[in-house]
CSV table of C-alpha atoms in Angstrom, one decimal:
chain,number,residue,atom,x,y,z
K,325,MET,CA,0.1,0.1,0.0
K,326,GLY,CA,1.5,3.2,-0.8
K,327,GLU,CA,0.4,6.8,0.2
K,328,ILE,CA,-3.0,8.5,-1.1
K,329,GLU,CA,-2.7,10.9,-4.1
K,330,LYS,CA,-4.8,13.4,-5.1
K,331,ARG,CA,-5.7,11.6,-8.4
K,332,HIS,CA,-7.0,8.9,-6.0
K,333,VAL,CA,-9.4,11.5,-4.2
K,334,ALA,CA,-10.6,12.8,-7.7
K,335,ALA,CA,-10.8,9.1,-8.9
K,336,LEU,CA,-13.5,8.4,-5.9
K,337,LEU,CA,-15.0,11.6,-6.0
K,338,ASP,CA,-15.9,11.0,-10.0
K,339,LEU,CA,-17.1,7.3,-8.9
K,340,ASP,CA,-19.3,9.1,-6.4
K,341,GLY,CA,-21.0,11.0,-9.2
K,342,HIS,CA,-22.6,7.1,-10.1
K,343,SER,CA,-25.9,7.0,-9.2
K,344,CYS,CA,-25.6,3.9,-7.4
K,345,LEU,CA,-22.9,5.0,-5.3
K,346,GLY,CA,-23.3,8.6,-4.0
K,347,GLN,CA,-21.9,8.1,-0.3
K,348,VAL,CA,-19.2,10.9,-0.1
K,349,SER,CA,-21.4,13.6,-1.7
K,350,GLU,CA,-24.0,12.7,0.7
K,351,GLU,CA,-21.8,12.6,4.0
K,352,ARG,CA,-20.5,16.3,2.5
K,353,ARG,CA,-23.7,17.7,2.3
K,354,GLU,CA,-24.7,16.5,6.1
K,355,SER,CA,-21.4,17.3,7.3
K,356,ASP,CA,-21.7,20.9,5.5
K,357,TRP,CA,-25.3,21.2,7.1
K,358,VAL,CA,-23.6,20.7,10.5
K,359,LYS,CA,-21.1,23.2,10.0
K,360,HIS,CA,-23.6,25.9,8.8
K,361,GLN,CA,-25.7,25.2,11.9
K,362,ILE,CA,-22.8,25.5,14.3
K,363,GLN,CA,-21.8,28.8,12.5
K,364,ASP,CA,-24.8,30.3,12.8
K,365,ARG,CA,-25.2,29.6,16.2
K,366,TYR,CA,-21.8,31.2,16.6
K,367,GLU,CA,-22.9,34.1,14.7
K,368,ARG,CA,-26.2,34.7,16.6
K,369,LEU,CA,-24.0,34.6,20.2
K,370,ARG,CA,-21.7,37.0,19.0
K,371,ALA,CA,-24.6,39.5,17.9
K,372,GLN,CA,-26.2,39.2,21.2
K,373,ASP,CA,-23.0,40.1,22.7
K,374,TYR,CA,-22.5,43.0,20.7
K,375,LEU,CA,-25.9,44.2,21.2
K,376,GLU,CA,-25.5,43.7,24.9
K,377,LEU,CA,-22.0,45.9,24.6
K,378,ILE,CA,-24.1,48.6,22.7
K,379,GLY,CA,-26.8,49.2,25.0
K,380,GLU,CA,-30.5,50.2,24.7
K,381,LEU,CA,-30.0,53.6,23.9
K,382,GLU,CA,-27.7,53.0,21.1
K,383,ALA,CA,-30.2,49.8,20.0
K,384,ASP,CA,-33.1,52.4,20.2
K,385,ARG,CA,-31.1,55.0,17.6
K,386,ARG,CA,-30.5,52.3,15.1
K,387,ILE,CA,-33.8,51.2,15.1
K,388,ALA,CA,-35.0,54.5,14.2
K,389,LEU,CA,-32.4,54.5,11.5
K,390,ALA,CA,-33.6,51.4,10.1
K,391,VAL,CA,-37.0,52.7,8.9
K,392,ASP,CA,-35.4,55.0,6.6
K,393,HIS,CA,-32.9,52.0,5.3
K,394,ARG,CA,-32.9,51.4,1.7
K,395,PRO,CA,-31.0,49.5,0.0
K,396,ALA,CA,-27.8,51.2,-2.2
K,397,HIS,CA,-28.7,49.2,-5.6
K,398,PRO,CA,-32.1,48.1,-6.7
K,399,ASP,CA,-30.3,44.7,-7.4
K,400,GLU,CA,-29.6,44.5,-3.7
K,401,LEU,CA,-33.6,44.6,-2.8
K,402,ALA,CA,-34.5,40.6,-2.8
K,403,ASP,CA,-38.2,40.2,-4.3
K,404,GLY,CA,-39.3,43.3,-3.1
K,405,MET,CA,-38.0,42.6,0.6
K,406,ASP,CA,-36.0,45.6,2.4
K,407,VAL,CA,-35.8,44.6,5.8
K,408,THR,CA,-36.9,41.3,7.9
K,409,ASP,CA,-37.1,40.2,11.5
K,410,CYS,CA,-33.6,39.6,13.1
K,411,PRO,CA,-33.5,36.6,15.6
K,412,VAL,CA,-31.5,38.6,17.7
K,413,CYS,CA,-32.5,41.5,18.7
K,414,GLU,CA,-36.5,40.5,17.6
K,415,ARG,CA,-37.0,43.9,15.7
K,416,GLU,CA,-37.5,44.4,12.1
K,417,THR,CA,-33.9,45.5,11.1
K,418,LEU,CA,-32.1,42.8,8.9
K,419,ALA,CA,-31.1,44.4,5.9
K,420,VAL,CA,-31.9,41.4,3.4
K,421,SER,CA,-29.6,40.6,0.5
K,422,GLY,CA,-30.9,38.0,-0.9
K,423,ILE,CA,-33.9,35.5,-0.9
K,424,ASP,CA,-34.1,31.7,-0.1
K,425,ASP,CA,-34.3,29.2,-2.9
K,426,PHE,CA,-38.0,28.0,-2.1
K,427,GLY,CA,-39.1,32.5,-2.0
K,428,ALA,CA,-40.4,31.2,1.7
K,429,GLY,CA,-39.0,34.7,2.8
K,430,TYR,CA,-36.1,34.2,4.8
K,431,GLY,CA,-33.7,36.4,3.4
K,432,SER,CA,-29.9,36.5,4.2
K,433,GLY,CA,-28.6,40.1,4.9
K,434,VAL,CA,-27.0,41.8,7.9
K,435,CYS,CA,-29.0,43.7,11.3
K,436,LEU,CA,-28.8,47.4,11.1
K,437,VAL,CA,-29.0,47.0,14.8
K,438,CYS,CA,-27.1,44.4,16.2
K,439,SER,CA,-25.0,43.5,13.2
K,440,TYR,CA,-25.8,39.8,13.2
K,441,VAL,CA,-25.3,38.2,10.0
K,442,ARG,CA,-27.3,35.6,8.6
K,443,SER,CA,-25.9,33.6,5.9
K,444,PRO,CA,-27.4,32.4,2.6
K,445,ASP,CA,-26.9,28.9,4.3
K,446,ALA,CA,-28.8,29.9,7.3
K,447,ALA,CA,-31.7,31.5,5.2
K,448,HIS,CA,-31.9,28.6,3.2
K,449,GLY,CA,-32.1,26.0,6.2
K,450,LEU,CA,-34.8,28.3,8.2
K,451,ALA,CA,-36.5,27.9,4.6
K,452,LEU,CA,-36.4,24.5,4.2
K,453,ASN,CA,-37.6,23.9,7.8
K,454,HIS,CA,-40.5,25.8,7.0
K,455,MET,CA,-41.3,23.9,3.8
K,456,LEU,CA,-41.0,20.7,5.8
K,457,ALA,CA,-43.3,22.1,8.4
K,458,ARG,CA,-45.8,23.1,5.8
K,459,TYR,CA,-45.6,19.6,3.9
K,460,MET,CA,-46.2,17.8,7.2
K,461,ASP,CA,-49.2,20.2,7.8
K,462,ASP,CA,-50.9,18.9,4.5
């Protein structure tokens, strides 16, 4: 047995594309999903710490400014959404820069108050959960 080389890994990934195999891709998807969940938890904790650091007065000032928020470019406005609810500061201050793949209304973006960053992956996960819950209710 010799060392595993890049060409060996490339060959395995090529085989994984076959419909009967596909386990490597599935494992990678699961691993990526867990990684994105953990990243979003850390981001929420970071934003919560930041919100506590800036205090109520500064948060209120930023909330007032968020009312006047408009995207810098029309392409930044996702499906008519300008701002949406932030899960950290619980205000309608998350400036949307993209919308989930399902069109369920979970935008990625940055909160104008607490600086929480909802990644496209986090928005996708929320939308997927929403769609699965709707499916289960039907």
